[in-house]
mmCIF file of C-alpha atoms and ligand atoms in Angstrom:
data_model
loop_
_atom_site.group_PDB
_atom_site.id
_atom_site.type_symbol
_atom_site.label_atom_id
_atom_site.label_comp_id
_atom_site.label_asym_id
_atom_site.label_seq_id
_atom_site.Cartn_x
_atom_site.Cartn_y
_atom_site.Cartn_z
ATOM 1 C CA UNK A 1 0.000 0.000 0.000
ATOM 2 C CA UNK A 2 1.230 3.476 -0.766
ATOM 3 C CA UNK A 3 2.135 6.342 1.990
ATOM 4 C CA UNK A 4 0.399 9.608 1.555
ATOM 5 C CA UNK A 5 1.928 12.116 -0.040
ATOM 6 C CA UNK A 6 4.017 14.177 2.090
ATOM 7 C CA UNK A 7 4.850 10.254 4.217
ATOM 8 C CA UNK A 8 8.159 8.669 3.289
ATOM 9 C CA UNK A 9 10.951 5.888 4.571
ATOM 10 C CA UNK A 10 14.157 7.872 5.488
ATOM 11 C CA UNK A 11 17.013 6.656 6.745
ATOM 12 C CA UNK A 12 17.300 8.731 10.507
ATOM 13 C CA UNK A 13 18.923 7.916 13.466
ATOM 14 C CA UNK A 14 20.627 5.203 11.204
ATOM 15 C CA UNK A 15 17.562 3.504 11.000
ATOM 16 C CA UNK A 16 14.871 3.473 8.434
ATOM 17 C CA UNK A 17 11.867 5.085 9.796
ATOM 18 C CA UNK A 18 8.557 6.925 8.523
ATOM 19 C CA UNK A 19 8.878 10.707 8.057
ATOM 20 C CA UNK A 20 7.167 14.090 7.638
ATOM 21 C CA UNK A 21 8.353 17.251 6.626
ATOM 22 C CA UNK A 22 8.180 20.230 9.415
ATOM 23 C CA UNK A 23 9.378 21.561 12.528
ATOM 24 C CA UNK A 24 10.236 18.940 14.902
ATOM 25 C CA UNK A 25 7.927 18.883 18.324
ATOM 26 C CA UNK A 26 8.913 15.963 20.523
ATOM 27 C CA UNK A 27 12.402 15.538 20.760
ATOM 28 C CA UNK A 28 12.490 13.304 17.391
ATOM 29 C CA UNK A 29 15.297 12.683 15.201
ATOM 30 C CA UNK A 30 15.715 14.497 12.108
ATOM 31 C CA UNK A 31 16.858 14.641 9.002
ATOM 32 C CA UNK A 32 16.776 17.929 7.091
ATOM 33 C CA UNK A 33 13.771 18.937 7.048
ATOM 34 C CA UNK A 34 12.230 15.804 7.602
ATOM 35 C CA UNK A 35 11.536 14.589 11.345
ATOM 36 C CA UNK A 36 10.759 10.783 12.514
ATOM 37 C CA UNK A 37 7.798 9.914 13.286
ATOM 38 C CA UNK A 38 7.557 7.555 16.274
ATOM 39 C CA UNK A 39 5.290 4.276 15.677
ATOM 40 C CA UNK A 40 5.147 3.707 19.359
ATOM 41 C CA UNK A 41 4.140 6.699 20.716
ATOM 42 C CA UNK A 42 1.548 6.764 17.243
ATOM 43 C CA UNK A 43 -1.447 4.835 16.826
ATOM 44 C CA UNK A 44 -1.501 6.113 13.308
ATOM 45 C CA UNK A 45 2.054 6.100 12.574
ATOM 46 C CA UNK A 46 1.559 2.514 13.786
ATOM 47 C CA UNK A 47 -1.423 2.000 10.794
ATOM 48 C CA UNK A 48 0.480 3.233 8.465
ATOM 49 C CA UNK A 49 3.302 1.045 9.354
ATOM 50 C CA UNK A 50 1.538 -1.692 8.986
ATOM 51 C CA UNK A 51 0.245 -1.422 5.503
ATOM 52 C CA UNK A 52 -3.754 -0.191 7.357
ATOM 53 C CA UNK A 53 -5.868 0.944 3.859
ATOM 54 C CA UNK A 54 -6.370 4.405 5.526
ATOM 55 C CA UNK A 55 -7.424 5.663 2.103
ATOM 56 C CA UNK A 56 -4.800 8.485 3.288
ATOM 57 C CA UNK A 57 -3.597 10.613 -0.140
ATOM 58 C CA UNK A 58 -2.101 13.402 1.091
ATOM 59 C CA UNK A 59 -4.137 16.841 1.464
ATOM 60 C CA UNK A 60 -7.381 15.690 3.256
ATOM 61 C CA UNK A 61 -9.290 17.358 5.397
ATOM 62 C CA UNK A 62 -9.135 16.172 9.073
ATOM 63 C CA UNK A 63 -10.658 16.582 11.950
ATOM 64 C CA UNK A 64 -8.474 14.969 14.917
ATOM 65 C CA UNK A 65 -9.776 14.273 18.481
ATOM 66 C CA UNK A 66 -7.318 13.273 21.390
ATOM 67 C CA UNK A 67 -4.562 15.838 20.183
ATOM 68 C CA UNK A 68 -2.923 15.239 23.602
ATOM 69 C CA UNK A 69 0.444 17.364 23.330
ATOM 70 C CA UNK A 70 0.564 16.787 19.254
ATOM 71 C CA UNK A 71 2.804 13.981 19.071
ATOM 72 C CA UNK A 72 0.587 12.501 16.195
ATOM 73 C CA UNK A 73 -1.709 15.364 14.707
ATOM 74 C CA UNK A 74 1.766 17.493 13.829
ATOM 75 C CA UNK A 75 2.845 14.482 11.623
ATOM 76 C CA UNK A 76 -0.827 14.945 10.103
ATOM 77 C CA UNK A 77 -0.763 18.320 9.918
ATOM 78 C CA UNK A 78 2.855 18.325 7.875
ATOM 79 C CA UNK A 79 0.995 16.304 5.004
ATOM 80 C CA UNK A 80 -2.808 16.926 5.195
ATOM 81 C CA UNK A 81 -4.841 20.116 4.514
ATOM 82 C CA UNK A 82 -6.834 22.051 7.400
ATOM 83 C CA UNK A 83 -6.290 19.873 10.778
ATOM 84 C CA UNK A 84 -8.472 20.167 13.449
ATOM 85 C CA UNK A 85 -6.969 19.134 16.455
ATOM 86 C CA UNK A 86 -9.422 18.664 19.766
ATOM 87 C CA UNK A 87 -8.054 18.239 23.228
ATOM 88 C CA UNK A 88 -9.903 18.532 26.394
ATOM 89 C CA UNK A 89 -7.065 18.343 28.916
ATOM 90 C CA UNK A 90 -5.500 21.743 29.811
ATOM 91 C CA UNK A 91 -1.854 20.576 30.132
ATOM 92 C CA UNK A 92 -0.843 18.893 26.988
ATOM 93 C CA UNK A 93 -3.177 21.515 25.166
ATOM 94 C CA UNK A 94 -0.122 23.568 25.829
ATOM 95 C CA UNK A 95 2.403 21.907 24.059
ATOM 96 C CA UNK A 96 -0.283 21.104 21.331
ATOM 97 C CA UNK A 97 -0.229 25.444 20.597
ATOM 98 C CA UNK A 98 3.586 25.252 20.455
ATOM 99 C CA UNK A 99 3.102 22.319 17.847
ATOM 100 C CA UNK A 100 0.676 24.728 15.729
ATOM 101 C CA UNK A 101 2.675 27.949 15.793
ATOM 102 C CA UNK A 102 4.547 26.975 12.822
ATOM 103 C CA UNK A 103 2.025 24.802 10.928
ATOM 104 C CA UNK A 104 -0.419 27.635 9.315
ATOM 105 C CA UNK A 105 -2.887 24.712 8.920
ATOM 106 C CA UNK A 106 -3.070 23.041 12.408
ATOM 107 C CA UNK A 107 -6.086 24.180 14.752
ATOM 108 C CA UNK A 108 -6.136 23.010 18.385
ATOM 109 C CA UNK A 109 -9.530 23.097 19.849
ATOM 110 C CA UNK A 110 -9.262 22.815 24.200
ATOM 111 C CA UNK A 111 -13.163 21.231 23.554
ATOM 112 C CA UNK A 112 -14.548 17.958 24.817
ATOM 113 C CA UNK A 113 -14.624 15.284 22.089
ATOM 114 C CA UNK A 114 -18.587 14.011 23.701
ATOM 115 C CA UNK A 115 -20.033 17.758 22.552
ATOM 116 C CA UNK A 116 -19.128 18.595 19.230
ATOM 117 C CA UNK A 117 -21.898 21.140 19.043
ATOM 118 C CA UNK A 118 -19.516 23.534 20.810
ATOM 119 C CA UNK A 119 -17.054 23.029 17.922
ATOM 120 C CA UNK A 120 -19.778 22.936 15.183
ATOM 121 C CA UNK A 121 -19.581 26.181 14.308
ATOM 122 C CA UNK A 122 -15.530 25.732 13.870
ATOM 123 C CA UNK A 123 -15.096 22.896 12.012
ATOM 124 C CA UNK A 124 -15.992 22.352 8.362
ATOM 125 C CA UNK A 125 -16.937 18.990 6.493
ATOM 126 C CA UNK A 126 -13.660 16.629 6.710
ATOM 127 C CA UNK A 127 -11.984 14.047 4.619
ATOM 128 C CA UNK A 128 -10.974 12.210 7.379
ATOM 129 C CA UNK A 129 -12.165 11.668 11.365
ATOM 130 C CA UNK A 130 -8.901 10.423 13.629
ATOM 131 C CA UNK A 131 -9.724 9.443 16.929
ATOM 132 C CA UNK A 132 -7.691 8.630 19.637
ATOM 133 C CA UNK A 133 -9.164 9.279 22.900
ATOM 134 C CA UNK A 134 -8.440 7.410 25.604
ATOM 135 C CA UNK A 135 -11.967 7.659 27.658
ATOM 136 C CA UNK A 136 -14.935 5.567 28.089
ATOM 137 C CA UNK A 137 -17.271 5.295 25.410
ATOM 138 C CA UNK A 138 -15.144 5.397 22.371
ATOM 139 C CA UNK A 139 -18.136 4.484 19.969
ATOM 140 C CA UNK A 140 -19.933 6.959 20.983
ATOM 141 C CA UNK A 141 -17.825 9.824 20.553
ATOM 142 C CA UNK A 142 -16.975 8.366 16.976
ATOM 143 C CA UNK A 143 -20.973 8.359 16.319
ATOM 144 C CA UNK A 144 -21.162 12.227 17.763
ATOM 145 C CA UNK A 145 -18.612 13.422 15.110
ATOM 146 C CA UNK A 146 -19.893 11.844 12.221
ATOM 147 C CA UNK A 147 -21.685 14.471 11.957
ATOM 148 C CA UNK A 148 -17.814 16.199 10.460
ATOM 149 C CA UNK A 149 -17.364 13.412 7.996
ATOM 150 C CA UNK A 150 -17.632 13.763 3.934
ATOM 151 C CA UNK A 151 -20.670 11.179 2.628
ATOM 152 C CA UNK A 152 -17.700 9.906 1.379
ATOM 153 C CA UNK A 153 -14.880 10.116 4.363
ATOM 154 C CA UNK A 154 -13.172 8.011 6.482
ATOM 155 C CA UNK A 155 -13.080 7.020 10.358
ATOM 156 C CA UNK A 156 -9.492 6.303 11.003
ATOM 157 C CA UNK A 157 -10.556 4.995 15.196
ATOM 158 C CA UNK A 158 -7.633 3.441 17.346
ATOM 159 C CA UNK A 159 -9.987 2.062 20.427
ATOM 160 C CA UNK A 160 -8.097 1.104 23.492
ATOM 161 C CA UNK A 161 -9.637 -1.642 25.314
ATOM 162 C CA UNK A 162 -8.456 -0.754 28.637
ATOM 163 C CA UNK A 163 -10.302 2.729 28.335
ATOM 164 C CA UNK A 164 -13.574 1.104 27.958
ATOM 165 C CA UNK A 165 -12.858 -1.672 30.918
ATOM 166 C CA UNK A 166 -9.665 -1.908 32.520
ATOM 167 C CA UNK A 167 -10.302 -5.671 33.912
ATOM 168 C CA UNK A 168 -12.470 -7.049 30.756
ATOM 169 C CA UNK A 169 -10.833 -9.248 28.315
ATOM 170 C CA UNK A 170 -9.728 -6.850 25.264
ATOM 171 C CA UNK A 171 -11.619 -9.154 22.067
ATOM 172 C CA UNK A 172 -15.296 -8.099 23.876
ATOM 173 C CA UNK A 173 -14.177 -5.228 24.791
ATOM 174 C CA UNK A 174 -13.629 -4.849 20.777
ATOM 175 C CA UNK A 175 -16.776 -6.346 20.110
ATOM 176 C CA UNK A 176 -18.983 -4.482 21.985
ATOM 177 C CA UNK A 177 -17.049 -1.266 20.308
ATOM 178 C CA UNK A 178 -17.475 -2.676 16.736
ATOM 179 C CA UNK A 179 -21.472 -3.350 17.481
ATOM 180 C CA UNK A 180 -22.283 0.000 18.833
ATOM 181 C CA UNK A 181 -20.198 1.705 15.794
ATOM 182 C CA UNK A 182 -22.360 -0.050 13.697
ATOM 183 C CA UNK A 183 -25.480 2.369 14.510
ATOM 184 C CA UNK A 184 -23.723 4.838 12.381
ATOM 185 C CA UNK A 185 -20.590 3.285 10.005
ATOM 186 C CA UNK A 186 -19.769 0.669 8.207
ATOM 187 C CA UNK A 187 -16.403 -0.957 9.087
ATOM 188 C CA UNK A 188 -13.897 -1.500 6.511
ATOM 189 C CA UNK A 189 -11.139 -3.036 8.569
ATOM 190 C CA UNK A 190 -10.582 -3.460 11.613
ATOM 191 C CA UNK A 191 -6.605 -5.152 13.668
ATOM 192 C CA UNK A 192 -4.725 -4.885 16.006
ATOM 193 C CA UNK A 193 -1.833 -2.607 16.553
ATOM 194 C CA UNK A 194 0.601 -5.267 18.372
ATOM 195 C CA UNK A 195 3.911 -4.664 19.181
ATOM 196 C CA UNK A 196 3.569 -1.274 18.545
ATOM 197 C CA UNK A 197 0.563 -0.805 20.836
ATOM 198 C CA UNK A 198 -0.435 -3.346 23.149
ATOM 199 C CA UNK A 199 -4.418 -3.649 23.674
ATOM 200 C CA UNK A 200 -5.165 -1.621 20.725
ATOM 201 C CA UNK A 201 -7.939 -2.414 18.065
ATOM 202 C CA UNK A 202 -7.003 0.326 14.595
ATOM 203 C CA UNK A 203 -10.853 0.650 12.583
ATOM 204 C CA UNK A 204 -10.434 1.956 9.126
ATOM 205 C CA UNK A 205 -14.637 2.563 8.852
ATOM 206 C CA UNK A 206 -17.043 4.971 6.731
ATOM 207 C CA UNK A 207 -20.496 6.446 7.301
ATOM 208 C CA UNK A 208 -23.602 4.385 6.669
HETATM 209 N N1 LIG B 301 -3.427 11.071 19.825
HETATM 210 C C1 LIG B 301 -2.320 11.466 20.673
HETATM 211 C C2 LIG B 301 -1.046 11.254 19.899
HETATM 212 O O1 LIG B 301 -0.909 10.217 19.239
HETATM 213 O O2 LIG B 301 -0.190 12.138 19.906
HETATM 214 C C3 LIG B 301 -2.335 10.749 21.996
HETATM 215 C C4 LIG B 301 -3.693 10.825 22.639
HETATM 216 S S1 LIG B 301 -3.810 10.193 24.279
HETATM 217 C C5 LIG B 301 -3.697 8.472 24.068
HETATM 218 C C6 LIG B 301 -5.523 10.426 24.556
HETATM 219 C C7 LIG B 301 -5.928 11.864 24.724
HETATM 220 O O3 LIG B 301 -7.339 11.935 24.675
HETATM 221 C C8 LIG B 301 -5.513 12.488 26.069
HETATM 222 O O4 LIG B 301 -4.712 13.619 25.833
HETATM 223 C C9 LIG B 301 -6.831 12.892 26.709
HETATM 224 O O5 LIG B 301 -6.769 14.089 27.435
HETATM 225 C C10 LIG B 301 -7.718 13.018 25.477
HETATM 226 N N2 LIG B 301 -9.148 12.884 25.731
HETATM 227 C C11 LIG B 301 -9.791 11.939 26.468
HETATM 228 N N3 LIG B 301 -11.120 12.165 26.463
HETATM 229 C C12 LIG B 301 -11.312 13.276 25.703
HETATM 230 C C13 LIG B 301 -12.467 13.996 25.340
HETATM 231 N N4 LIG B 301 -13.680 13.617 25.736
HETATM 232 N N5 LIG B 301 -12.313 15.093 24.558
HETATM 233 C C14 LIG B 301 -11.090 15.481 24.143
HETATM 234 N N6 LIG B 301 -9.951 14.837 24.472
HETATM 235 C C15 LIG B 301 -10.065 13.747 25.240
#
């Protein structure tokens, strides 16, 4: 499968490694202009690694909730369009404005992923839905922001089983997940993200 545009192998670090072109924001090695992008502190990097049809091009539109401190959504933002880039927590909102200051086309949002009506008014129609939020009820904060997505977009969802129940056993954990997306999408893939990301279940999935 092909990398998006503005996604390539470079040798870094002397090791060969995904890259993105921009300012670096986490300490990463670089090369140039081009900065690594870490699959194990990435649930996307981690897709992409591992050949995940993201339907990815280059360009797209994306909205991106669980920004955290930008580790990920400045990788996105160095080869998508407009990024928008919600966080809820105070702290690593912080570091995720130091992330934006150079990318002209990354927009951190301190808003709750659960009400997207108070970002509504923000955020236009997008390509591409990445979430990564690490709080109960996963599905349904998916279903809330499909309101964002194209007829013809993409849910890129990384769901992390011990969010949802920290004792249950991570497959119906998944399960449950997949059935209650299913009230609004239609999943395209669906795998885990081991040994990048232990627990993890990556959902490539489109509106219904
Ligand atoms: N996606 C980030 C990356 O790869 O760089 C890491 C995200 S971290 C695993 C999960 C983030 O989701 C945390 O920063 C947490 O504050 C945020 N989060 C959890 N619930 C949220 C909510 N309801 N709205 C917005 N952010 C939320």
């Amino acid at each position: 499968m092909s990398l998006p545009d503005g996604v390539q192998r470079r040798a870094i670090d002397g090791e060969e490694a995904l890259a993105t072109r921009g300012e670096p924001v986490y300490g990463e090695g670089t090369d140039g202009e081009w900065r690594r992008w870490d699959l194990r502190r990435s649930k996307l990097g981690a897709m992409l690694e591992m050949d995940v049809d993201t339907g990815l091009a280059g360009g797209e539109t994306v909205l991106y909730l669980g920004a955290a401190a930008g580790t990920t959504v400045s990788h996105v933002a160095d080869f998508a369009g407009p990024t928008y880039a919600v966080e809820f927590a105070a702290r690593p909102a912080r570091d995720l404005l130091d992330a934006a200051e150079p990318r002209g086309n990354l927009f951190p949002l301190l808003k709750d992923a659960r009400k997207p009506e108070t970002y509504a008014h923000v955020v236009e129609p997008v390509d591409v839905v990445v979430q990564d939020v690490a709080t109960r009820g996963q599905a349904r904060v998916a279903l809330a922001n499909r309101r964002f997505l194209r007829d013809d977009g993409r849910l890129l969802l990384s769901v992390k089983a011990r969010s949802e129940d920290v004792t249950g056993d991570p497959d119906a954990v998944f399960d449950e997940v997949l059935d209650s997306l299913a009230e609004g999408y239609e999943v395209l893939s669906a795998r885990g993200l081991e040994p990048f990301h232990d627990d993890h279940l990556a959902v490539v999935a489109r509106p219904k």
